[in-house]
Coordinates of C-alpha atoms in Angstrom, one line a residue:
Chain Y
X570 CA -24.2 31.2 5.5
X571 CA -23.6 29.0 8.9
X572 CA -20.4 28.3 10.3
X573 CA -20.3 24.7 8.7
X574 CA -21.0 26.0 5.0
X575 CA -17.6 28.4 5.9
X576 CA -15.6 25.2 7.2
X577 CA -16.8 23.4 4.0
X578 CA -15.9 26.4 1.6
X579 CA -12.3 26.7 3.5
X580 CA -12.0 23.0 2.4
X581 CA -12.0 23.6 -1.2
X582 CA -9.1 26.3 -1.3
X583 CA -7.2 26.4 -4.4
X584 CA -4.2 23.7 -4.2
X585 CA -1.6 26.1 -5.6
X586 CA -2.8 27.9 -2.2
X587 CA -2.0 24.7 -0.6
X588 CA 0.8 23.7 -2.3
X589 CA 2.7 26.2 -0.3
X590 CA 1.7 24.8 3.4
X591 CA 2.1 21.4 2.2
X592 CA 5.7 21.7 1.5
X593 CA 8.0 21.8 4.5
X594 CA 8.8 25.8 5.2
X595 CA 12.8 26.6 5.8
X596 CA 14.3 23.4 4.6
X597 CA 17.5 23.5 4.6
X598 CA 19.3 20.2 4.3
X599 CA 23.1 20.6 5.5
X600 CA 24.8 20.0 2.6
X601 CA 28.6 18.8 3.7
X602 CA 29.9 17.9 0.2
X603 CA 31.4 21.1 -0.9
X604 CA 32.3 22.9 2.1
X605 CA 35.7 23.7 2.1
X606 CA 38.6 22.3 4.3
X607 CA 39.0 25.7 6.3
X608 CA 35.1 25.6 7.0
X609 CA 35.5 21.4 8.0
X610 CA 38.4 22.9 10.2
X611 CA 36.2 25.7 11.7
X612 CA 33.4 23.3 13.1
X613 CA 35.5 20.8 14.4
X614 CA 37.0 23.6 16.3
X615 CA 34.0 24.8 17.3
X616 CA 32.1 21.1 18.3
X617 CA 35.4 19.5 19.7
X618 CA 35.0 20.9 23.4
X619 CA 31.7 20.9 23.7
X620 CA 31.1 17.0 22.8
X621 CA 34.0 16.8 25.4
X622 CA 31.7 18.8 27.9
X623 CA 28.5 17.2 27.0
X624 CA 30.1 13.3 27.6
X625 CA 31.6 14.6 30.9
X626 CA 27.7 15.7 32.0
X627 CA 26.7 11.9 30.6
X628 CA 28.7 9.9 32.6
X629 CA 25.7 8.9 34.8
X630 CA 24.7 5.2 33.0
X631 CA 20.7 6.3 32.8
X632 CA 19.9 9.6 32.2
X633 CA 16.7 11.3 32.1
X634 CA 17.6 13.9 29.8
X635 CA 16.8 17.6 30.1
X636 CA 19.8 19.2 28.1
X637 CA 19.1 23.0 28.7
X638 CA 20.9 25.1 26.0
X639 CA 20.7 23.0 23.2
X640 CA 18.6 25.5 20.8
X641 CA 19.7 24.2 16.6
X642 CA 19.7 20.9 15.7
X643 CA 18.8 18.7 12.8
X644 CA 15.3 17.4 12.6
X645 CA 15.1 13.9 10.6
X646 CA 12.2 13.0 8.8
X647 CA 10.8 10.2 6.6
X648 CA 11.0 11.2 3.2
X649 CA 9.8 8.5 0.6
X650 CA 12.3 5.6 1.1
X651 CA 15.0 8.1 3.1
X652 CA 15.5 10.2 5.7
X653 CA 16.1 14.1 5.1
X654 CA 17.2 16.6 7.8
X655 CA 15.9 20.1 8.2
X656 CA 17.5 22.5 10.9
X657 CA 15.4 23.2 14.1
X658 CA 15.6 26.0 16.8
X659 CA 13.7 25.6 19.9
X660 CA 14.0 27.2 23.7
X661 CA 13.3 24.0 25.3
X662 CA 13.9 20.4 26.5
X663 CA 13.5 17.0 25.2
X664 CA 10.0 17.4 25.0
X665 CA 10.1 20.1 22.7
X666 CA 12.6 18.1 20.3
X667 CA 9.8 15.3 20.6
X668 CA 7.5 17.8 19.4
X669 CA 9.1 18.7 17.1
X670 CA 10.4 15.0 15.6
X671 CA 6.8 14.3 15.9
X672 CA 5.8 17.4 13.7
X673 CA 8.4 16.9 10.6
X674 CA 7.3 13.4 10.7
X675 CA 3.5 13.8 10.4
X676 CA 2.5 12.2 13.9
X677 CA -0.9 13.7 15.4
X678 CA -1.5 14.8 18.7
X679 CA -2.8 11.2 19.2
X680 CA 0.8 10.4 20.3
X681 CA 2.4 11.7 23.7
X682 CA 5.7 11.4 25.0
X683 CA 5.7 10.0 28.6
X684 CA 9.0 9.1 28.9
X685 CA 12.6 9.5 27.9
X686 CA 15.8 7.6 28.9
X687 CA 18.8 7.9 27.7
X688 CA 21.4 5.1 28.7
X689 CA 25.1 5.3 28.3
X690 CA 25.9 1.5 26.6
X691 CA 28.8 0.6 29.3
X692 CA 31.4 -2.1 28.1
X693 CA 33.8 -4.2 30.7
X694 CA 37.3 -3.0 30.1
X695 CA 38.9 -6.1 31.8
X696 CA 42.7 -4.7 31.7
X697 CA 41.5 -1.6 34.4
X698 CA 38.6 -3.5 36.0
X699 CA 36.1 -0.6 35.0
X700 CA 33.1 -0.1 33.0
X701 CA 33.5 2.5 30.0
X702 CA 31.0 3.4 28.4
X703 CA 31.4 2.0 24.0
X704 CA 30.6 5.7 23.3
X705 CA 27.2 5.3 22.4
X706 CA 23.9 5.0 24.0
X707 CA 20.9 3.1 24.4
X708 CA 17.4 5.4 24.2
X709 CA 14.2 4.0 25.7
X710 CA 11.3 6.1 24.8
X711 CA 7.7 5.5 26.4
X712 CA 4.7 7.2 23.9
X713 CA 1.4 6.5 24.0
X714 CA 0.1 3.3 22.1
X715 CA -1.5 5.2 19.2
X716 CA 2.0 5.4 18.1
X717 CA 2.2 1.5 17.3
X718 CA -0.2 2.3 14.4
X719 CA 1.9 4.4 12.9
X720 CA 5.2 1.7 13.1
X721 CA 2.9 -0.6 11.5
X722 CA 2.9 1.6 9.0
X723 CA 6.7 1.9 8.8
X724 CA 8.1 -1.2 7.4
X725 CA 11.4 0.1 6.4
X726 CA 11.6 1.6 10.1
X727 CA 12.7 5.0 8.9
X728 CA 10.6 7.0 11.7
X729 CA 12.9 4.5 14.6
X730 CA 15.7 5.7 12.7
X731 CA 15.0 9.6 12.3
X732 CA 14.2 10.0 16.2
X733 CA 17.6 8.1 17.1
X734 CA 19.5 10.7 14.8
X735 CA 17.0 13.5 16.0
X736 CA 18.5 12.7 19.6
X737 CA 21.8 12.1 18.8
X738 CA 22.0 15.4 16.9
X739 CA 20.3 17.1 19.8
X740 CA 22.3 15.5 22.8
X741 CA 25.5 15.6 20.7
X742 CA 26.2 12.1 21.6
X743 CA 25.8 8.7 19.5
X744 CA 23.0 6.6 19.7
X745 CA 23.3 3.3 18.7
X746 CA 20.0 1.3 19.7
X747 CA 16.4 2.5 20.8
X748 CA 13.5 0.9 22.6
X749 CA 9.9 1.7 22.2
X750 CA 7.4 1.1 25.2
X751 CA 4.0 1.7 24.7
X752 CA 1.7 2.9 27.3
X753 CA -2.2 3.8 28.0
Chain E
X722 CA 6.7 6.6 -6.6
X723 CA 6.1 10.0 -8.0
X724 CA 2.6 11.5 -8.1
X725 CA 2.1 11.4 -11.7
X726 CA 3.4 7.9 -11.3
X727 CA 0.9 7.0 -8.9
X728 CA -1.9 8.8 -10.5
X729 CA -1.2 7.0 -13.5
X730 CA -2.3 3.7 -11.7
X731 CA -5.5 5.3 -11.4
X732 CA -6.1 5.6 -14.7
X733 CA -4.8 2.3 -15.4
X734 CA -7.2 0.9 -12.7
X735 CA -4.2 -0.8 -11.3
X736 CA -5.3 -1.8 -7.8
X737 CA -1.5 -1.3 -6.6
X738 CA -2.3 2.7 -7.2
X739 CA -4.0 2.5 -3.3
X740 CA -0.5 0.5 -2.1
X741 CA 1.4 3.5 -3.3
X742 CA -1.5 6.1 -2.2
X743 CA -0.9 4.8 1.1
X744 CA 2.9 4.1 1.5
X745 CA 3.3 7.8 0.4
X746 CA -0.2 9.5 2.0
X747 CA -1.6 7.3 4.6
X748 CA 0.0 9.4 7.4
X749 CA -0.8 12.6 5.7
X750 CA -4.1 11.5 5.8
X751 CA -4.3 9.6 8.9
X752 CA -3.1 12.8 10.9
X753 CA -5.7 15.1 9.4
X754 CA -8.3 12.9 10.1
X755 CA -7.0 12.2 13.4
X756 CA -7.1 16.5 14.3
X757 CA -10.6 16.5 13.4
X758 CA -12.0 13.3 14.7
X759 CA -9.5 12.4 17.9
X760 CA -9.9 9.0 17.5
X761 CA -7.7 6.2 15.9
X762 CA -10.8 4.0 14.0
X763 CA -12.6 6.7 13.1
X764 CA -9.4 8.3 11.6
X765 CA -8.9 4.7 9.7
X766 CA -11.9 4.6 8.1
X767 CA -11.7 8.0 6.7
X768 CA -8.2 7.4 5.4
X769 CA -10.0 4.0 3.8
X770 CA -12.9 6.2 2.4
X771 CA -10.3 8.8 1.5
X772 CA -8.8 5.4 -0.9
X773 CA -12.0 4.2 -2.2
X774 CA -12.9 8.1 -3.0
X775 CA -10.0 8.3 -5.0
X776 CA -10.3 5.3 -6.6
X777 CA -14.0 6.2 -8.1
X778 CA -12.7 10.0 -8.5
X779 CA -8.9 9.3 -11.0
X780 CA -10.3 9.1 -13.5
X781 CA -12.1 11.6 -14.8
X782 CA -9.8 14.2 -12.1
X783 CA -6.2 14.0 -12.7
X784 CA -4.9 16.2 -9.8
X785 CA -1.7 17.8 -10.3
X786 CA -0.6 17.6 -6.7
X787 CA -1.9 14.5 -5.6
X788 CA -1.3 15.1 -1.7
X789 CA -3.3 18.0 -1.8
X790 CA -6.2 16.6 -3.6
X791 CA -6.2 13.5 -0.9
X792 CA -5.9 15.9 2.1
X793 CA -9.2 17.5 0.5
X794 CA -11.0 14.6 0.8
X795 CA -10.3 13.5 4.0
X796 CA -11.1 16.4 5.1
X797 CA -14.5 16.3 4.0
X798 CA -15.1 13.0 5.1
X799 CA -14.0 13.1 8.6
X800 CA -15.9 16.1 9.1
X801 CA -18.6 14.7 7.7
X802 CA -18.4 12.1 10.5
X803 CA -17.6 14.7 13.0
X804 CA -21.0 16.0 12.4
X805 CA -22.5 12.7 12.5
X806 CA -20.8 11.8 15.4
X807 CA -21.7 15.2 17.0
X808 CA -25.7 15.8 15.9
X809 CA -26.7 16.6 19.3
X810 CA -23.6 18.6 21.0
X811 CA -21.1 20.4 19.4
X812 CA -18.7 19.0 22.5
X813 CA -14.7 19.8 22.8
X814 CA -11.8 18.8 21.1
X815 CA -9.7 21.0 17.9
X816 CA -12.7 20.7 15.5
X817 CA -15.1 22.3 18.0
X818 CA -12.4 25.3 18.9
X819 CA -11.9 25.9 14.8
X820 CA -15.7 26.2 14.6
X821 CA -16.2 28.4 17.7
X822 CA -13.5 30.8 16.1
X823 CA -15.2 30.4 12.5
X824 CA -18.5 31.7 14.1
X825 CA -17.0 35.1 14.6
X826 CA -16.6 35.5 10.5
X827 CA -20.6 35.4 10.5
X828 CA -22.1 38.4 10.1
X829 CA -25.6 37.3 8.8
X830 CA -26.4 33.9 10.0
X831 CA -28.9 31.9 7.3
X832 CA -28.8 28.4 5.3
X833 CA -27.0 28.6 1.9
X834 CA -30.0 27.1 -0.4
X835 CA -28.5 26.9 -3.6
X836 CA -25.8 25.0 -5.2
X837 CA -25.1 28.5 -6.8
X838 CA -24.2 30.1 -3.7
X839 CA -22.2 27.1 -2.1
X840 CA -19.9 27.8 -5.2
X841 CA -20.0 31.5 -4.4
X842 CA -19.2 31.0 -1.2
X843 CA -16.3 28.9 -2.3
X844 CA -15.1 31.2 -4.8
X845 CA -15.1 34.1 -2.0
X846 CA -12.8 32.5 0.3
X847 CA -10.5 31.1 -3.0
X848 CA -9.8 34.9 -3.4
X849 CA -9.7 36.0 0.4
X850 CA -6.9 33.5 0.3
X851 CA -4.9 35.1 -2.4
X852 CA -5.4 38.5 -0.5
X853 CA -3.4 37.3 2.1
X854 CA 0.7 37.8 2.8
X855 CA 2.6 34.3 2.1
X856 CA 3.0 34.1 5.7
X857 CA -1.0 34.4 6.8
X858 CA -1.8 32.2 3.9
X859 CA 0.4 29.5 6.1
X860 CA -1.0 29.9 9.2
X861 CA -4.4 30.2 7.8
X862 CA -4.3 26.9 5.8
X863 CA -2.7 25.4 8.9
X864 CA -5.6 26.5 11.5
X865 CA -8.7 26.2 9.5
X866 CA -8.0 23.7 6.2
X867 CA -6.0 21.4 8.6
X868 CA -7.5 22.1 12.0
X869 CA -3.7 22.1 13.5
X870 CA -3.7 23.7 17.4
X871 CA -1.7 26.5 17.8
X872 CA 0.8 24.6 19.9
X873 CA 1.4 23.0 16.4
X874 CA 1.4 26.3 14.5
X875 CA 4.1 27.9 17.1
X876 CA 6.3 25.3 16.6
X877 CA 5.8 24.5 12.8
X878 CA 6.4 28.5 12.4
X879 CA 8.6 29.5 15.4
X880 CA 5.7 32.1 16.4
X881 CA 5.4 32.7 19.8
X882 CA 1.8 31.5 21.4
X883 CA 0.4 35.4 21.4
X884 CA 1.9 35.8 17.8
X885 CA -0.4 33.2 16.2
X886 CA -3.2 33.8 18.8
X887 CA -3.5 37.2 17.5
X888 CA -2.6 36.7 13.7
X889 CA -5.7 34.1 14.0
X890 CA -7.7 36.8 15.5
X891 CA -6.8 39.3 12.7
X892 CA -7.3 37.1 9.9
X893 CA -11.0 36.3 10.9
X894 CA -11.8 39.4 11.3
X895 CA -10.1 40.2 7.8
X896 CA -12.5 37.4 6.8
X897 CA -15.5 38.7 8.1
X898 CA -15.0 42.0 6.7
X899 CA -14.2 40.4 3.4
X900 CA -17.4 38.2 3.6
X901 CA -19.5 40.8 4.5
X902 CA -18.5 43.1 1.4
X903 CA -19.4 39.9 -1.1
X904 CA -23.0 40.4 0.0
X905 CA -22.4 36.7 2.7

């Protein structure tokens, strides 16, 4: 036997051996329908002040963000002609929620982050004479160009719209629009 | 589309069978091809062989879980051109790692001569698999049947770098030994 007759033989596994890895381990989708009132009452108590602390720390109009305690948040994925969630706990940056966007979606190694912006969308308020920001914000992310092959593929723009809520459940702010830049 | 739905095509000879194949698989595909080969037309055309394979394989197969039995072939087909492509060196990259750490599950190098003994071979590992916890069959599947880094397999799993590192380690030598005893 050589190495390439094993790599061969590992190819034809059985598929009910497969069928495991090839569905997604853990999912849990949050379900909110059902929950009762007390519960509803419960996390709003315990997400109020800390959206409160995370817009004060976003007040600057770009960011580049590196949130540092943010460990459980909702991965979105493509799934068929939707987008499904499925809970995620890293020790890490925005890299790391890249990672792992990039992961539940099915994008290779091919594809690396190089840069991400988050920009707070700021609105005139002409009665004070000061910019506010609309409460959402603008995300400009820089990948490597392999990634346009995989847009291509996207015509209903589902992975676009799974990395804005990716980031928005991640930041714990709203993001309303998103840029793609493509780079060598 | 459903898989029985798309299979179904196939049997029909409907042409739209390879839309669906590839609304629903073609970044399935595209990314395993992409881990072995690390390179975007390369990856393409195995994805289009992966199609036309298909096409000439339903009928007479009528997989059960169509994902799986597409992931198989892509497989074999980009690292079929993996070899092509690297006839004189083995060089670096995922594919060359996975076979470096396959070599250590040879205990008696030789060519397989037979078709006999290919099948053997296959029928070994099928029940090595089924040896294995739920948990090693995972990161098993993940490493050597789709030749994901262990960067990927620490995040996919939440495992810590040393935790897959040596599960790997423990499982090819588990292999070995299994191997060995089957007379390979």
């Amino acid at each position: 036997m050589t190495v390439d007759d094993l790599l061969d033989a590992i190819g034809e596994i059985d598929e009910a051996d497969m069928e495991i890895e090839e569905s997604k381990p853990k999912r849990r989708k949050i379900m909110w329908t059902g929950i009762g009132s007390l519960a509803a009452c419960f996390l709003l108590f315990l997400f109020l002040p800390w959206g409160f602390l995370r817009q004060n720390m976003l007040n600057d109009k770009e960011v580049n963000y590196a949130p540092k305690d943010y460990t459980s948040f909702s991965v979105y994925y493509a799934d068929g002609d939707s987008l499904s969630q499925f809970m995620y706990e890293i020790h890490g940056g925005y890299e790391e929620m890249f990672f792992a966007w990039k992961n539940q979606n099915g994008i290779g190694n091919e594809v690396e982050l190089k840069n991400f912006v988050l920009e707070s969308t700021t609105g005139n308020n002409s009665d004070q004479g000061e910019n506010k920001p609309n409460g959402g914000y603008f995300l400009r992310v820089t990948v490597s160009s392999a990634f346009s092959e995989y847009l291509k593929k996207d015509s209903k723009g589902l992975l676009t719209e799974a990395l804005k809520k990716t980031v928005a459940s991640y930041v714990g702010v709203p993001v309303c629009d998103m840029e793609w830049i493509f780079t060598e | 589309m459903e898989d029985c739905e798309i299979v179904t095509l196939f049997w029909h000879r409907d042409e739209s069978a390879i839309e669906e194949t590839s609304k629903k698989y073609g970044n399935y595909c595209y990314s395993i091809a992409y881990r072995i080969l690390s390179n975007h037309e390369d990856s393409e055309e195995s994805v289009n062989d992966t199609y036309l394979d298909a096409w000439h394989s339903i009928p007479p197969h009528r997989p059960s879980v169509l994902g799986v039995f597409l992931g198989k072939i892509t497989r074999r087909i980009a690292i079929d051109k993996w070899r092509a492509n690297h006839a004189e060196k083995r060089g670096f990259g995922e594919t060359a790692l996975v076979l470096d750490e396959l070599q250590e599950c040879i205990a008696n190098e030789g060519d397989i001569e037979t078709e006999m003994e290919q099948k053997l071979l296959v029928q070994t590992v099928r029940l090595f698999i089924k040896t294995l916890s739920e948990t090693e069959r995972k990161v098993f599947v993940s490493r050597y049947f789709y030749m994901e880094s262990v960067e990927n397999i620490c995040l996919k799993f939440s495992f810590s770098e040393s935790k897959v590192k040596s599960m790997l380690f423990r499982l090819r030598e588990k292999l070995r030994v299994y191997l060995s005893k089957e007379g390979f």
